[in-house]
Amino acid sequence: AGAAAVACGLLLAAAHQGRSRRGGMKRLAPKARGGEEHTKTLAPHDEWIRTLNLGAFGKEVNALGQRLQSEQGPQDQAHLRKMVLWSRFCAVVGLATMWLPPNPLSVVFLSLWTHSAWTMMGHHVQHGGYNRTDDTGRYSSRGFAQGSLRRRLFDWFDWMLPEAWNVEHNQLHHYRLGEDADPDLLERNAATWKGSQRYTMPFLSMLLWKWAYYAPNTYKEMKVSEMARKGKPLPDGFDPAAPLTLAELMQGKAKGIFSLGEFLTRCIGPYVLWRFLVLPLPLALIGGPPMFLNALYNLLLADVLSNIHGFIVIVTNHAGNDLYRFQAGCKPKSPTFYLRAITSSANFATGGNVTDFLHGWLNYQIEHHCWPDLSMLSYQRGQPELKALCEKHGVPYVQENVFVRLKKTMDIAMGHTKMRVYPADLERQEDAMVWNNERVRALVS
């Protein structure tokens, strides 16, 4: 997904031509686009754009991120070790009790172990949040959970292949946030659901999205990226922007990209064998089939709960009728990049390790998208300051209870509401860019 940028206003100009035919225009303050004069009729919820000095705002957000980065040190590493200890405590409790008949204690702690290992350790370490503070290299993005099955097993073992998740999440999602090229854009992905699917699929997705959607789709993004680097053409009729589910993979819709056998062998197969066979197997030797089956049932229920937990705190980060979508690419770390990170993301309740642990640190999604490579502790420190900056400049900063966000997410998934669309002709031209995989499409447009 990463590619050299080219300055390009093609997409923005095309959108401007389509919109400029509308009447009833009002004068827009020159500073709203960094000094360029423009006229535009704005919806009431977009009026904040009229007075925004985007250049000044972006400069302050960047400076805050630089300061937070410079303040990272031993405290951040100690905080990471504490969170790892909490995660492993959940593992010990869950594994030590899973021989019992299916019970809430085992299920909850096994689920929290899985959830925290992904959303806190795997997530922030692979973004490079501890590259500057970890002298041992144990929590470095350069090798954590990657390169071998052994590293994956000991660092972060989940349904997704870490290398594939890096491509889909760290690159595509973070740097194409809210665009059609964002693979995690729920509104676009849910548009394929028709009729009763609009109401059944959102709830079904909560139960199995990690293995039925996220694992195959992240793997698809990795394979497409590999083919692009090698200059290999995609098969005729294959849409790389369309989400790929396990069911579609089984139907052969990834033919020419990768096979079901490859996906099972390299991605989810090892996890299934370890999680649901190897882990409970010793109990079969101790207590026979009853203990093994009890453990298996607890592990399966924990997996379902982990899917639900993940859906509630992850999918809800970027969906809602108060968040924005965008129509073209922008330069990383530009004022537009920071603005999109804030206005296309939502935070939940923040503050305190217990609250943040239960949210998997995904309650700092605005800060994380502004500065992806900071530590968890840095997000705790920086959140009040970034929120104050947004209030100072009049930029919407969305922070609500996670279950309020869940309702708004479901409304988007079911087609009851729509996300806001940022006016393309009000984008800051100097921040525009076209990624390599979009260049041809832009020229055709």
PDB file of N, CA, C and O in Angstrom, residues 29-36 52-56 428 430:
ATOM      1  N   ALA A  29     -14.612  31.804   4.195  1.00  0.00           N
ATOM      2  CA  ALA A  29     -13.460  32.525   4.719  1.00  0.00           C
ATOM      3  C   ALA A  29     -12.186  32.009   4.072  1.00  0.00           C
ATOM      4  O   ALA A  29     -11.963  30.808   4.006  1.00  0.00           O
ATOM      5  N   PRO A  30     -11.289  32.900   3.594  1.00  0.00           N
ATOM      6  CA  PRO A  30     -10.087  32.461   2.878  1.00  0.00           C
ATOM      7  C   PRO A  30      -9.243  31.483   3.675  1.00  0.00           C
ATOM      8  O   PRO A  30      -8.698  30.552   3.129  1.00  0.00           O
ATOM      9  N   LYS A  31      -9.132  31.676   5.013  1.00  0.00           N
ATOM     10  CA  LYS A  31      -8.223  30.837   5.790  1.00  0.00           C
ATOM     11  C   LYS A  31      -8.707  29.402   5.943  1.00  0.00           C
ATOM     12  O   LYS A  31      -7.979  28.545   6.401  1.00  0.00           O
ATOM     13  N   ALA A  32      -9.950  29.121   5.529  1.00  0.00           N
ATOM     14  CA  ALA A  32     -10.477  27.774   5.712  1.00  0.00           C
ATOM     15  C   ALA A  32      -9.715  26.739   4.903  1.00  0.00           C
ATOM     16  O   ALA A  32      -9.711  25.581   5.243  1.00  0.00           O
ATOM     17  N   ARG A  33      -9.070  27.167   3.823  1.00  0.00           N
ATOM     18  CA  ARG A  33      -8.311  26.216   3.018  1.00  0.00           C
ATOM     19  C   ARG A  33      -6.858  26.647   2.923  1.00  0.00           C
ATOM     20  O   ARG A  33      -6.216  26.451   1.893  1.00  0.00           O
ATOM     21  N   GLY A  34      -6.380  27.265   3.963  1.00  0.00           N
ATOM     22  CA  GLY A  34      -4.974  27.616   3.996  1.00  0.00           C
ATOM     23  C   GLY A  34      -4.638  28.828   3.153  1.00  0.00           C
ATOM     24  O   GLY A  34      -3.527  28.955   2.664  1.00  0.00           O
ATOM     25  N   GLY A  35      -5.583  29.738   2.946  1.00  0.00           N
ATOM     26  CA  GLY A  35      -5.284  30.962   2.242  1.00  0.00           C
ATOM     27  C   GLY A  35      -5.933  31.081   0.884  1.00  0.00           C
ATOM     28  O   GLY A  35      -5.833  32.114   0.227  1.00  0.00           O
ATOM     29  N   GLU A  36      -6.644  30.054   0.400  1.00  0.00           N
ATOM     30  CA  GLU A  36      -7.262  30.099  -0.905  1.00  0.00           C
ATOM     31  C   GLU A  36      -8.702  30.581  -0.788  1.00  0.00           C
ATOM     32  O   GLU A  36      -9.452  30.108   0.058  1.00  0.00           O
ATOM     33  N   LEU A  52     -12.109  27.207   9.755  1.00  0.00           N
ATOM     34  CA  LEU A  52     -10.919  26.444  10.134  1.00  0.00           C
ATOM     35  C   LEU A  52      -9.673  26.929   9.410  1.00  0.00           C
ATOM     36  O   LEU A  52      -9.652  27.018   8.176  1.00  0.00           O
ATOM     37  N   ASN A  53      -8.643  27.217  10.164  1.00  0.00           N
ATOM     38  CA  ASN A  53      -7.317  27.465   9.603  1.00  0.00           C
ATOM     39  C   ASN A  53      -6.577  26.141   9.648  1.00  0.00           C
ATOM     40  O   ASN A  53      -5.922  25.802  10.627  1.00  0.00           O
ATOM     41  N   LEU A  54      -6.714  25.378   8.583  1.00  0.00           N
ATOM     42  CA  LEU A  54      -6.222  23.999   8.581  1.00  0.00           C
ATOM     43  C   LEU A  54      -4.712  23.932   8.730  1.00  0.00           C
ATOM     44  O   LEU A  54      -4.178  23.050   9.411  1.00  0.00           O
ATOM     45  N   GLY A  55      -4.009  24.850   8.084  1.00  0.00           N
ATOM     46  CA  GLY A  55      -2.557  24.834   8.195  1.00  0.00           C
ATOM     47  C   GLY A  55      -2.083  25.024   9.617  1.00  0.00           C
ATOM     48  O   GLY A  55      -1.199  24.298  10.101  1.00  0.00           O
ATOM     49  N   ALA A  56      -2.662  25.985  10.310  1.00  0.00           N
ATOM     50  CA  ALA A  56      -2.272  26.250  11.702  1.00  0.00           C
ATOM     51  C   ALA A  56      -2.659  25.083  12.600  1.00  0.00           C
ATOM     52  O   ALA A  56      -1.895  24.697  13.497  1.00  0.00           O
ATOM     53  N   ARG A 428      -7.676  20.728   1.009  1.00  0.00           N
ATOM     54  CA  ARG A 428      -6.459  21.526   0.848  1.00  0.00           C
ATOM     55  C   ARG A 428      -5.619  20.927  -0.273  1.00  0.00           C
ATOM     56  O   ARG A 428      -5.093  19.817  -0.164  1.00  0.00           O
ATOM     57  N   GLU A 430      -2.668  21.412  -1.573  1.00  0.00           N
ATOM     58  CA  GLU A 430      -1.263  21.052  -1.403  1.00  0.00           C
ATOM     59  C   GLU A 430      -1.074  19.755  -0.619  1.00  0.00           C
ATOM     60  O   GLU A 430       0.027  19.190  -0.596  1.00  0.00           O
TER      61      GLU A 430
END
